[in-house]
Tab-separated table of C-alpha atoms in Angstrom:
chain	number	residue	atom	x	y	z
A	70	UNK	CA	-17.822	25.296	11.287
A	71	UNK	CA	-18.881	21.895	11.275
A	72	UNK	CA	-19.033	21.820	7.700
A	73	UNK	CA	-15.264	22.848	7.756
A	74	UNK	CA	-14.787	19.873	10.628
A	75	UNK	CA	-16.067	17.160	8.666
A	76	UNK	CA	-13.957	17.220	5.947
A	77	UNK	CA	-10.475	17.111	8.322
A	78	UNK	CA	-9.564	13.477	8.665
A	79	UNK	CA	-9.731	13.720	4.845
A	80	UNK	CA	-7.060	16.959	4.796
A	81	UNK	CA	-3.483	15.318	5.535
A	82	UNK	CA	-0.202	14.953	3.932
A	83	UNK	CA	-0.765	11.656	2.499
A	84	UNK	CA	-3.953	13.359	0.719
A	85	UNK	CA	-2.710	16.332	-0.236
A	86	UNK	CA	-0.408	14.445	-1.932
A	87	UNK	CA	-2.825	12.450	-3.792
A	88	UNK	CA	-5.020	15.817	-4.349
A	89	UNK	CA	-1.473	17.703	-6.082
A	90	UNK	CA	-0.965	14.676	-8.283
A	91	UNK	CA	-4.612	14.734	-10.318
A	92	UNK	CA	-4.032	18.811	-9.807
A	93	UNK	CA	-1.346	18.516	-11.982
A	94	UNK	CA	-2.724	15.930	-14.505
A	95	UNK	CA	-5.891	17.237	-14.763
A	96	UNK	CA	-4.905	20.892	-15.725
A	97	UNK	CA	-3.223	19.478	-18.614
A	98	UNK	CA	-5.522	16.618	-19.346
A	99	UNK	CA	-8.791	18.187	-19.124
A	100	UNK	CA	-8.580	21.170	-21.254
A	101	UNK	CA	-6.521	18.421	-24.163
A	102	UNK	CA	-9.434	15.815	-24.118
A	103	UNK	CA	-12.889	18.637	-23.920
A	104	UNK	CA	-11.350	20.489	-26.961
A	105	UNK	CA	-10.354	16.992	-29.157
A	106	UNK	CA	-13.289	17.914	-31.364
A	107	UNK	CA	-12.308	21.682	-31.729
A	108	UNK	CA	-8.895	20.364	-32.808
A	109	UNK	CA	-10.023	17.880	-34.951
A	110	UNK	CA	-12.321	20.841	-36.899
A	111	UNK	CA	-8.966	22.787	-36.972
A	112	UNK	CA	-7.343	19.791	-38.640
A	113	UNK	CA	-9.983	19.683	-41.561
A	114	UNK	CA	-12.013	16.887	-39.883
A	115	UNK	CA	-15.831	16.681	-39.441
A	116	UNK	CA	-18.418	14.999	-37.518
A	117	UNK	CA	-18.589	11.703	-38.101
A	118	UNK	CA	-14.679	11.482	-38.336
A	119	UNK	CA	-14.863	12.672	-34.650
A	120	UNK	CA	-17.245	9.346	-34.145
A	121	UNK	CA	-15.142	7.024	-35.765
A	122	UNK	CA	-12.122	8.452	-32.789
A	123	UNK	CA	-14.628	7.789	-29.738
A	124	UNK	CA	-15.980	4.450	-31.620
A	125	UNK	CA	-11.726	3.244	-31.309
A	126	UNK	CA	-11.171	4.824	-28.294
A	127	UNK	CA	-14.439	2.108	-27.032
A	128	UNK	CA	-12.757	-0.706	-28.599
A	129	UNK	CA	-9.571	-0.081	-27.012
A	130	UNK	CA	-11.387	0.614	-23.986
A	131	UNK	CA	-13.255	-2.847	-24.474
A	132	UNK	CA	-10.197	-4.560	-22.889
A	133	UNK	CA	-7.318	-1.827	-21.242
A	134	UNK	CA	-9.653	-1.180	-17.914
A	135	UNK	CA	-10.181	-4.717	-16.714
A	136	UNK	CA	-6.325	-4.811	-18.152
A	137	UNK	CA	-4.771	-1.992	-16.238
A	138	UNK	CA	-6.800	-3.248	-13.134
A	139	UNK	CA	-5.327	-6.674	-13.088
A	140	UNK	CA	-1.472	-5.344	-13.753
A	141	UNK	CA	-2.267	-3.044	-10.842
A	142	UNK	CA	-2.001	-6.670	-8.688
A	143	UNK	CA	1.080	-7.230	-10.347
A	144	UNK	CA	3.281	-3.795	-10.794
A	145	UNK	CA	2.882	-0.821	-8.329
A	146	UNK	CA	0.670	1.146	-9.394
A	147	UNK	CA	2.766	3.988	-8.851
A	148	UNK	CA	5.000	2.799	-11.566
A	149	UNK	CA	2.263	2.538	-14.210
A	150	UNK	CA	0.410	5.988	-13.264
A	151	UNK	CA	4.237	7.273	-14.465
A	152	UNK	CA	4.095	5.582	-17.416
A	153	UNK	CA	0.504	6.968	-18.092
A	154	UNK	CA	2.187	10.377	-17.849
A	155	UNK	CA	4.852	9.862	-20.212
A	156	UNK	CA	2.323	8.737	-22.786
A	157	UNK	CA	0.150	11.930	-22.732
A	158	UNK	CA	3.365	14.234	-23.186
A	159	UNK	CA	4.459	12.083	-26.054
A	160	UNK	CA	1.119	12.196	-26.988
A	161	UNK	CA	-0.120	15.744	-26.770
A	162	UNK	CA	3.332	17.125	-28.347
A	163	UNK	CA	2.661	14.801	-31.075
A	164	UNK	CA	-0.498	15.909	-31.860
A	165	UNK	CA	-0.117	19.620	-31.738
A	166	UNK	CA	2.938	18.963	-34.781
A	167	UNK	CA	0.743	17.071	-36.799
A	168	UNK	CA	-0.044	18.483	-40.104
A	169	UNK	CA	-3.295	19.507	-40.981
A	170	UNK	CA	-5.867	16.639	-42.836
A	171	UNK	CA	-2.895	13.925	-41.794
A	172	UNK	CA	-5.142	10.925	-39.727
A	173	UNK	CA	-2.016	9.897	-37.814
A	174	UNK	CA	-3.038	12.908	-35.302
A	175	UNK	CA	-5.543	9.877	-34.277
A	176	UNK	CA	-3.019	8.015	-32.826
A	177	UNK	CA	-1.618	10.630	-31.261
A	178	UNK	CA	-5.195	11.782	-29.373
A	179	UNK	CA	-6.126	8.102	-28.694
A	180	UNK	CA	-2.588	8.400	-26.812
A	181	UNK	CA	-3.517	11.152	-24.869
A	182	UNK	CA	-6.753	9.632	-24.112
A	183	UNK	CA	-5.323	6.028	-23.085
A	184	UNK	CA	-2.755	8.502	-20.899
A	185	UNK	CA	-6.004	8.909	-18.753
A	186	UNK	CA	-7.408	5.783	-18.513
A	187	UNK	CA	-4.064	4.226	-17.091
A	188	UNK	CA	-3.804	6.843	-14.593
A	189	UNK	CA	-7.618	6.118	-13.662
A	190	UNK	CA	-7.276	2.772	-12.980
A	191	UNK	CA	-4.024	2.077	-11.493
A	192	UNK	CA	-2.875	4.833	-8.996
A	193	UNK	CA	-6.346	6.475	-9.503
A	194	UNK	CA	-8.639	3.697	-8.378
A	195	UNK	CA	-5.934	1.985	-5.989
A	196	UNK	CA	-6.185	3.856	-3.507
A	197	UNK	CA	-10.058	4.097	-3.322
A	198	UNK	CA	-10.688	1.156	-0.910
A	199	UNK	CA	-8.153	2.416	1.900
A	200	UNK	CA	-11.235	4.888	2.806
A	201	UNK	CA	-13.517	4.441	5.440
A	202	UNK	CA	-16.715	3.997	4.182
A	203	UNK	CA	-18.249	7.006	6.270
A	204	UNK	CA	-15.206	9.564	4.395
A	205	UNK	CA	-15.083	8.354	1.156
A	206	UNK	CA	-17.900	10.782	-0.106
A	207	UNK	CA	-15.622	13.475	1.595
A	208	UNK	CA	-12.649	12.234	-0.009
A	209	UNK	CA	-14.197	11.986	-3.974
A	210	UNK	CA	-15.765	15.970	-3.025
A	211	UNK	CA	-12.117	17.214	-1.904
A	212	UNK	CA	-10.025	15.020	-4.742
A	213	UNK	CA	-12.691	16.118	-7.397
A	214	UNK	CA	-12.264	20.182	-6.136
A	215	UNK	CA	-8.561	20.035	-7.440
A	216	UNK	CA	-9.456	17.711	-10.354
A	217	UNK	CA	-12.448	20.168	-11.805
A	218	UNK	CA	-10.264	23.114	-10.101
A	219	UNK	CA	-7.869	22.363	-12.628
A	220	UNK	CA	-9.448	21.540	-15.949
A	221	UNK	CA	-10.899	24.576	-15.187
A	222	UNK	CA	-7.861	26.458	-15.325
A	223	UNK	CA	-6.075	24.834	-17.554
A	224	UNK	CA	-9.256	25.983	-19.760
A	225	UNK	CA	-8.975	29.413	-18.777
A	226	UNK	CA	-5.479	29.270	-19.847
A	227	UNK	CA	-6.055	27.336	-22.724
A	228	UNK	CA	-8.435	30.259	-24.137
A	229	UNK	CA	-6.346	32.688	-22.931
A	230	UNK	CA	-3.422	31.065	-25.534
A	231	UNK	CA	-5.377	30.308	-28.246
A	232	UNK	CA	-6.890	33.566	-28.899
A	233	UNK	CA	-3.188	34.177	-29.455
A	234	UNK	CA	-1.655	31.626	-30.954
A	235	UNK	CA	-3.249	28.642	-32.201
A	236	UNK	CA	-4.926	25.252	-31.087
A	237	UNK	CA	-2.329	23.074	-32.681
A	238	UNK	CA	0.332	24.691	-30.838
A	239	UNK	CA	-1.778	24.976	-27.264
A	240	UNK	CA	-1.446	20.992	-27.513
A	241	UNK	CA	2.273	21.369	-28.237
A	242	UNK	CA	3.359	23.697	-25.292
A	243	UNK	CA	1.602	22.590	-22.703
A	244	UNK	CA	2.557	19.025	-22.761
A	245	UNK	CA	5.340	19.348	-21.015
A	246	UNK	CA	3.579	20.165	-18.139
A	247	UNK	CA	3.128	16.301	-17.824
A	248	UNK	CA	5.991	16.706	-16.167
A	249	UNK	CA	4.919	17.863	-12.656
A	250	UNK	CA	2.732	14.964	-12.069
A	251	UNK	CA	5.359	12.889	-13.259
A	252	UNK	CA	7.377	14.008	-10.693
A	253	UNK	CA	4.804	14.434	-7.984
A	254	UNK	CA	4.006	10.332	-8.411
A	255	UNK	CA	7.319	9.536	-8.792
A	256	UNK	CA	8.779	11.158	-5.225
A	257	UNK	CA	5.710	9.621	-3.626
A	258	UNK	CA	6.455	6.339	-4.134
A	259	UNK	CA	7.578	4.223	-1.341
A	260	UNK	CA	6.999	7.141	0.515
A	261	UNK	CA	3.238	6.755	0.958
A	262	UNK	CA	1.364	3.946	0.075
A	263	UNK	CA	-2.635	3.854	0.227
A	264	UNK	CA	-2.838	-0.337	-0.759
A	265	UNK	CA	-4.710	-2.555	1.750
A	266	UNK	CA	-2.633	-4.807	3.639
A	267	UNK	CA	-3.897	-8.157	3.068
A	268	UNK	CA	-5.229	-9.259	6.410
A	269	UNK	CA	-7.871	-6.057	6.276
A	270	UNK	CA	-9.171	-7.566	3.079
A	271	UNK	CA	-9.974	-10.937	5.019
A	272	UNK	CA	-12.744	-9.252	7.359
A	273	UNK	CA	-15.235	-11.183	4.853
A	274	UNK	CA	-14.975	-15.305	4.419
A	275	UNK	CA	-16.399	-15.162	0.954
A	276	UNK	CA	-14.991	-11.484	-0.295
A	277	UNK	CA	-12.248	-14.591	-1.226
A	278	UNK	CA	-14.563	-15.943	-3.396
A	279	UNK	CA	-14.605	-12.588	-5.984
A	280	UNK	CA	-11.357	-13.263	-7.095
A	281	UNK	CA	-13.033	-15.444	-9.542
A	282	UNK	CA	-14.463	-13.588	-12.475
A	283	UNK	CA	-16.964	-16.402	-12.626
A	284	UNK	CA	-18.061	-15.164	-9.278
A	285	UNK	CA	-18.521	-11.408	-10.005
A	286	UNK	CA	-20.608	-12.418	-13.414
A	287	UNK	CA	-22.889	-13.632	-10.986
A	288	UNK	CA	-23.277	-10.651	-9.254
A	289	UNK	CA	-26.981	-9.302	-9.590
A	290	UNK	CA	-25.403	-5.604	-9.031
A	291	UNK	CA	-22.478	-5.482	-11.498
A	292	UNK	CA	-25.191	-6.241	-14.281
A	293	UNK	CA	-27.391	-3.686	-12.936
A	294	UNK	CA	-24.486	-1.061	-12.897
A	295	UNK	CA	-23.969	-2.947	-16.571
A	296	UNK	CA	-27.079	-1.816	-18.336
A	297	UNK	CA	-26.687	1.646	-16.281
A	298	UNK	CA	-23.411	2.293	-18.300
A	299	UNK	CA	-24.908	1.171	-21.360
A	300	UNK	CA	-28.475	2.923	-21.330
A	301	UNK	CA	-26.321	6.350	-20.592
A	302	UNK	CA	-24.223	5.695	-23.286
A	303	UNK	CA	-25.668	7.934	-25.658
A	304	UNK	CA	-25.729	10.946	-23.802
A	305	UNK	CA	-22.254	10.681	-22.307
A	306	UNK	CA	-21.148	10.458	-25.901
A	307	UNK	CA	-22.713	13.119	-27.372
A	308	UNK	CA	-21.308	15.106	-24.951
A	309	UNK	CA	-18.605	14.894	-26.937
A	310	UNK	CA	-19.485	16.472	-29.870
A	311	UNK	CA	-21.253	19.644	-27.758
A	312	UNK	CA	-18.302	21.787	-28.572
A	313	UNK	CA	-19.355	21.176	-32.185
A	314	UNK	CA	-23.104	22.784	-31.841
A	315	UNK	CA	-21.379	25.791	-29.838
A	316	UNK	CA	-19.579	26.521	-32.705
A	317	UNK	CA	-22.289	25.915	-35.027
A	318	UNK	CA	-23.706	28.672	-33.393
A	319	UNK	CA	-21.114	31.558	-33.813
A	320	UNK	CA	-19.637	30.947	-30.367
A	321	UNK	CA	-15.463	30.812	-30.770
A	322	UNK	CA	-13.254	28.044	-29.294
A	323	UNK	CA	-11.875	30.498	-26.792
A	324	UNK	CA	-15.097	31.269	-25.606
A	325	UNK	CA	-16.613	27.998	-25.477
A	326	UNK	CA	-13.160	26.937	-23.008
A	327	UNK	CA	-14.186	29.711	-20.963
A	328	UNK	CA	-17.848	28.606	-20.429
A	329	UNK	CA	-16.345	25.477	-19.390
A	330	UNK	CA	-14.013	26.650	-17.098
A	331	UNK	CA	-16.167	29.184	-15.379
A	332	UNK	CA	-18.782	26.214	-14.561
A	333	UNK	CA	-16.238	23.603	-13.614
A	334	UNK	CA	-14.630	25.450	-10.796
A	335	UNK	CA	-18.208	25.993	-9.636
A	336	UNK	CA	-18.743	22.531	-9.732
A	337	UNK	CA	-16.014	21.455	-7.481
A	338	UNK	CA	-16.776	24.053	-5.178
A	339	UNK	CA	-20.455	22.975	-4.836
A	340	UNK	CA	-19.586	19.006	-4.375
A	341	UNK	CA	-17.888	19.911	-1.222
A	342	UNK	CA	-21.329	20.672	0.150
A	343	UNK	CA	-23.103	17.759	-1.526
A	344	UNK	CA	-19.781	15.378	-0.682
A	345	UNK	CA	-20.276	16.187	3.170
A	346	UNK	CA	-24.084	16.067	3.314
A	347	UNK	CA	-24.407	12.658	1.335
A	348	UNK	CA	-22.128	10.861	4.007
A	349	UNK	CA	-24.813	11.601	6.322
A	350	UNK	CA	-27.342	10.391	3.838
A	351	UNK	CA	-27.946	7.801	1.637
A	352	UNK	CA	-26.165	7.338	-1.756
A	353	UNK	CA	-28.429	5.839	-3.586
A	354	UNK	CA	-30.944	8.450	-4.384
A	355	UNK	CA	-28.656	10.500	-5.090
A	356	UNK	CA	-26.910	8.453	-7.796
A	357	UNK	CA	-30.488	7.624	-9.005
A	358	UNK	CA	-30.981	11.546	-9.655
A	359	UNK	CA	-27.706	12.030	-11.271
A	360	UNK	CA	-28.841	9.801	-13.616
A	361	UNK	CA	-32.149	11.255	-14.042
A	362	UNK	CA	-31.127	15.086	-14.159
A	363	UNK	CA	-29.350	14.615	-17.508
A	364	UNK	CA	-32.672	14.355	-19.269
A	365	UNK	CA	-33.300	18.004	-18.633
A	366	UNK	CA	-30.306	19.363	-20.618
A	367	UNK	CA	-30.557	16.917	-23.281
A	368	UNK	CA	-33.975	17.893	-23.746
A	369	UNK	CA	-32.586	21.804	-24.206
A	370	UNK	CA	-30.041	20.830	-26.678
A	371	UNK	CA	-32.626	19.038	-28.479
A	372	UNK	CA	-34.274	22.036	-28.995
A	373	UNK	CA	-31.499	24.546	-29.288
A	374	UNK	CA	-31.790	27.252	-31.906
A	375	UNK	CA	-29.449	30.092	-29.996
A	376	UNK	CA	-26.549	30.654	-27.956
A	377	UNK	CA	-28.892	31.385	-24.699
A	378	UNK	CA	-30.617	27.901	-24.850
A	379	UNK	CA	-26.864	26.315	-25.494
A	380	UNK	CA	-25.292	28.139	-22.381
A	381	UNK	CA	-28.412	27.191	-20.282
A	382	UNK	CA	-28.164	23.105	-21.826
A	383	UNK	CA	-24.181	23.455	-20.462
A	384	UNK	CA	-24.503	25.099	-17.140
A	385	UNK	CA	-27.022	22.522	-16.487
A	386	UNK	CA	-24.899	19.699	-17.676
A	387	UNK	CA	-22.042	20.726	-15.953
A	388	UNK	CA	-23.917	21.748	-12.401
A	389	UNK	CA	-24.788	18.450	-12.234
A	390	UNK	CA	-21.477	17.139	-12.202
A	391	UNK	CA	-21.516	18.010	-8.543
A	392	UNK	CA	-23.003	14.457	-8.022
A	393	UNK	CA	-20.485	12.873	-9.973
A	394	UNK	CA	-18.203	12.009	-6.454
A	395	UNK	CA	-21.279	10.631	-4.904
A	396	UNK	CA	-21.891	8.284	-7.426
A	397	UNK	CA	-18.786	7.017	-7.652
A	398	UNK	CA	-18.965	6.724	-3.772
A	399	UNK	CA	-21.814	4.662	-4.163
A	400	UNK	CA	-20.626	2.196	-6.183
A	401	UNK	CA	-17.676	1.348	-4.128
A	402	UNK	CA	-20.257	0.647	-1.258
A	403	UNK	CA	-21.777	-2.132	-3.378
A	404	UNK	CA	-18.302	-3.427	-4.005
A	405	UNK	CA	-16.282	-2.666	-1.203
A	406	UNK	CA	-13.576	-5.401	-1.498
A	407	UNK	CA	-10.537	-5.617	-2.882
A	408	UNK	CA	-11.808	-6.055	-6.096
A	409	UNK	CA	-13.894	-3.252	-6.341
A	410	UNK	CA	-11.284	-1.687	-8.521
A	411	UNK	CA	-11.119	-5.259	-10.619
A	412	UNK	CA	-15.027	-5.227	-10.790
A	413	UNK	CA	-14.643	-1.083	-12.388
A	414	UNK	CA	-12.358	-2.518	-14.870
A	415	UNK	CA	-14.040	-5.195	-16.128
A	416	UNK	CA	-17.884	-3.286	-15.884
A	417	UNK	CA	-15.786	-0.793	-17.968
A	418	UNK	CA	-14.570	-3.346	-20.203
A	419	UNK	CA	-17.765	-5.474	-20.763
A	420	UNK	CA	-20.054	-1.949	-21.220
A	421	UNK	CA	-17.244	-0.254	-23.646
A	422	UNK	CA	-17.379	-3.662	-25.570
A	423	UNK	CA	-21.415	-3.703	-25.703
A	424	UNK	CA	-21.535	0.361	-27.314
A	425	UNK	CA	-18.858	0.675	-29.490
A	426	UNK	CA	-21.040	1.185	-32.145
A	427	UNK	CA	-22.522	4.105	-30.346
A	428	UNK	CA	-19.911	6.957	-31.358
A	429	UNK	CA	-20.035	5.937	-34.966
A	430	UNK	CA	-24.116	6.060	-35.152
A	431	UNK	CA	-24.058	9.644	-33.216
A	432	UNK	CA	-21.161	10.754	-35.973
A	433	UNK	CA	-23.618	10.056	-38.929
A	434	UNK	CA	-26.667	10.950	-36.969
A	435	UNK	CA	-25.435	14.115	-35.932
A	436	UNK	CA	-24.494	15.177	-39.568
A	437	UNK	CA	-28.268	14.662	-40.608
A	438	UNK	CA	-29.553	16.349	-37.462
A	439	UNK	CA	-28.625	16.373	-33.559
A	440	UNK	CA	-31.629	16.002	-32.480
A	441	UNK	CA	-32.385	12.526	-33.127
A	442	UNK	CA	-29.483	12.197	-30.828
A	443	UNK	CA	-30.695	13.779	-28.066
A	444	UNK	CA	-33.754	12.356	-28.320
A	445	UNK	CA	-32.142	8.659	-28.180
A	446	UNK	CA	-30.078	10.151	-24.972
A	447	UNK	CA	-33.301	10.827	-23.447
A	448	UNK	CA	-34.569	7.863	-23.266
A	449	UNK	CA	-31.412	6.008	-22.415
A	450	UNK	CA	-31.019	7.912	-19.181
A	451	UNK	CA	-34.638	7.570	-18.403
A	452	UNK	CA	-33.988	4.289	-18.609
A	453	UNK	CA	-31.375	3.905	-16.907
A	454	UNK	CA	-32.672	5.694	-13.880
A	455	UNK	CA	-35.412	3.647	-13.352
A	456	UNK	CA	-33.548	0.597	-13.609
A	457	UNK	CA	-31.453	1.833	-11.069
A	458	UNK	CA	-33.969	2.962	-8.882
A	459	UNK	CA	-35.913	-0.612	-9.122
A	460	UNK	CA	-32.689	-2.731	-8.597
A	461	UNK	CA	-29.856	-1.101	-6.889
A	462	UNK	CA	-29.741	-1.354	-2.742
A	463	UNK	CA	-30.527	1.475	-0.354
A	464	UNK	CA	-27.317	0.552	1.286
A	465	UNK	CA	-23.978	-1.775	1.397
A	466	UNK	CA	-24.318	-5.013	3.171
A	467	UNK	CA	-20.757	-5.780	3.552
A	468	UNK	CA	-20.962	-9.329	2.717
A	469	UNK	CA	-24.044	-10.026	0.757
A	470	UNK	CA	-23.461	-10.762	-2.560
């Protein structure tokens, strides 16, 4: 019962509104981006075609965060996340009528990918600071429960048409469900808005001082969080290419989106739990295991040789996802200012610019064997957690620097 309590001043209409809207992008979304290497084996492409995509997508990626997050200061961020929807239906029709073997589909997929991004950080990470500290790990839990709730079904659905039809087409049909957020974002705005009026950002004399990008480069933290993103690199790109050993192993497409789907929604449901507990707790530890915990299923797809070690290497990468909203909580207690979401951007920006070259290596290393890859992603997350561990704070000092 008190479990159920905590999590009310986080259950309201302005919320719920918020909580429809990535509902509605994310069942479309998620299932579109998990599958891009499926597709792209569909399409006649291999491996280290798949690495030269993720090694663009980091170049683009180099400079639209910090981008999006300063036009976010300029144009409602309402305005853009619509924009970011129109892209990914343009994008994902596209793609599903490209011919087979024909590299414009690239374009098309980086589309749907940048359709993301956008939505990320302009409505997505807008409304992030507007939380009270002590509900924000509440609030990530709840919003990520209809976020993984609906990849998940859109994955289940997804599987469910392409053992029918095709994987081309899948892309083709259910773009037009980019609709529905479309709308959702557009009727909410001016109805609801979740910025922070400017005298609550002036509780802090020198949180005016981080307007200057001079200022957050000096920021002991953001380089911390810096060589986090890069050490864990690796791993989070050879995520990527998963899919591909799955079905290097016999295991179908339709399949493989079920496995993901089935472990998503379980996900979700367990970061509730971990959302409401870690508000009670401290953050840190918990972002430092996060990091940590991907070592173990790297390790298993290192070694892989059958379809029971591969569904044991997912379920544990996925179950560990339940983290993921308390280490994004975490961060915006080292930053909480109003340029948290300006800090994201550019840490995006900077880390995407330092491991672009990241994708392409995995793409050729993966064709000679995966396992040198996993090996590297081992030792980038170990890394990374004791970097973490060594120089991040227990806890936000509101104005320390």
């Amino acid at each position: 019962m008190n479990f159920i309590k905590s999590y009310k001043k986080v259950i309201n209409y302005k919320y719920l509104n918020v909580y429809l809207i990535y509902f509605a992008f994310f069942i479309v979304n998620g299932p579109f981006e998990k599958i891009i290497p499926l597709l792209l084996e569909y399409k006649g492409f291999n491996e280290s075609s798949y690495g030269i995509f993720l090694s663009i997508i980091n170049v683009i990626h180099i400079f639209l965060p910090a981008f999006v997050a300063y036009l976010t200061r300029k144009i409602n961020p309402y305005k853009i996340a619509v924009f970011a929807m129109v892209l990914s239906l343009l994008g994902g029709f596209l793609t599903g009528a490209t011919s087979k073997n024909s590299v414009i589909i690239f374009m098309f997929l980086i589309i749907i990918v940048l359709g993301r991004t956008i939505f990320n950080f302009s409505f997505g990470n807008s409304i992030n600071y507007s939380l009270p500290e002590e509900n924000r790990g509440k609030f990530f839990a709840l919003r990520d429960l209809f976020l993984f709730g609906a990849i998940s079904i859109g994955l289940f659905l997804g599987s469910v048409y392409i053992s029918k039809f095709n994987i081309g087409s899948f892309y083709t049909i259910f773009s037009f469900m980019f609709i529905i957020p479309c709308i959702l974002i557009f009727r909410s705005y001016k109805k609801t808005s979740f910025m922070k009026e400017e005298n609550e950002e002036e509780h802090c004399k020198d949180k005016l001082n981080r307007n200057s990008i001079n200022t957050i480069l000096k920021d002991r933290r953001f380089w911390i969080f810096l060589i986090v993103e890069i050490a864990t690199t690796t791993y989070a790109t050879t995520l990527n290419f998963v899919p591909l050993l799955g079905t290097s192993l016999g295991i179908s497409t339709s399949n493989i989106m079920t496995m993901f789907g089935a472990i998503t929604i379980i996900n979700s449901i367990c970061a509730l739990i971990i959302g409401s507990l870690s508000d009670e707790f401290g953050r840190k530890w918990v972002y430092v295991f996060d990091l940590a915990f991907d070592i173990l299923p790297a390790a298993i797809f290192m070694v892989t040789n059958s379809v029971t070690l591969f569904i044991i290497g997912i379920v544990l990468t996925m179950i560990k996802d339940i983290f993921a909203p308390i280490s994004f909580a975490y961060f915006f207690d080292c930053f909480e200012d109003s340029n948290g979401v300006l800090i994201l951007g550019l840490l995006s920006s900077v880390a995407n610019a330092l491991s672009f070259i990241i994708p392409l290596a995995i793409g050729v290393l993966w064709s000679a064997s995966y396992k040198y890859v996993f090996f590297i992603a081992i030792v980038g997350n170990l890394t990374a957690s004791v970097i973490a561990a060594l120089g991040l704070p227990n806890k936000k000092s509101s104005c320390e620097g």
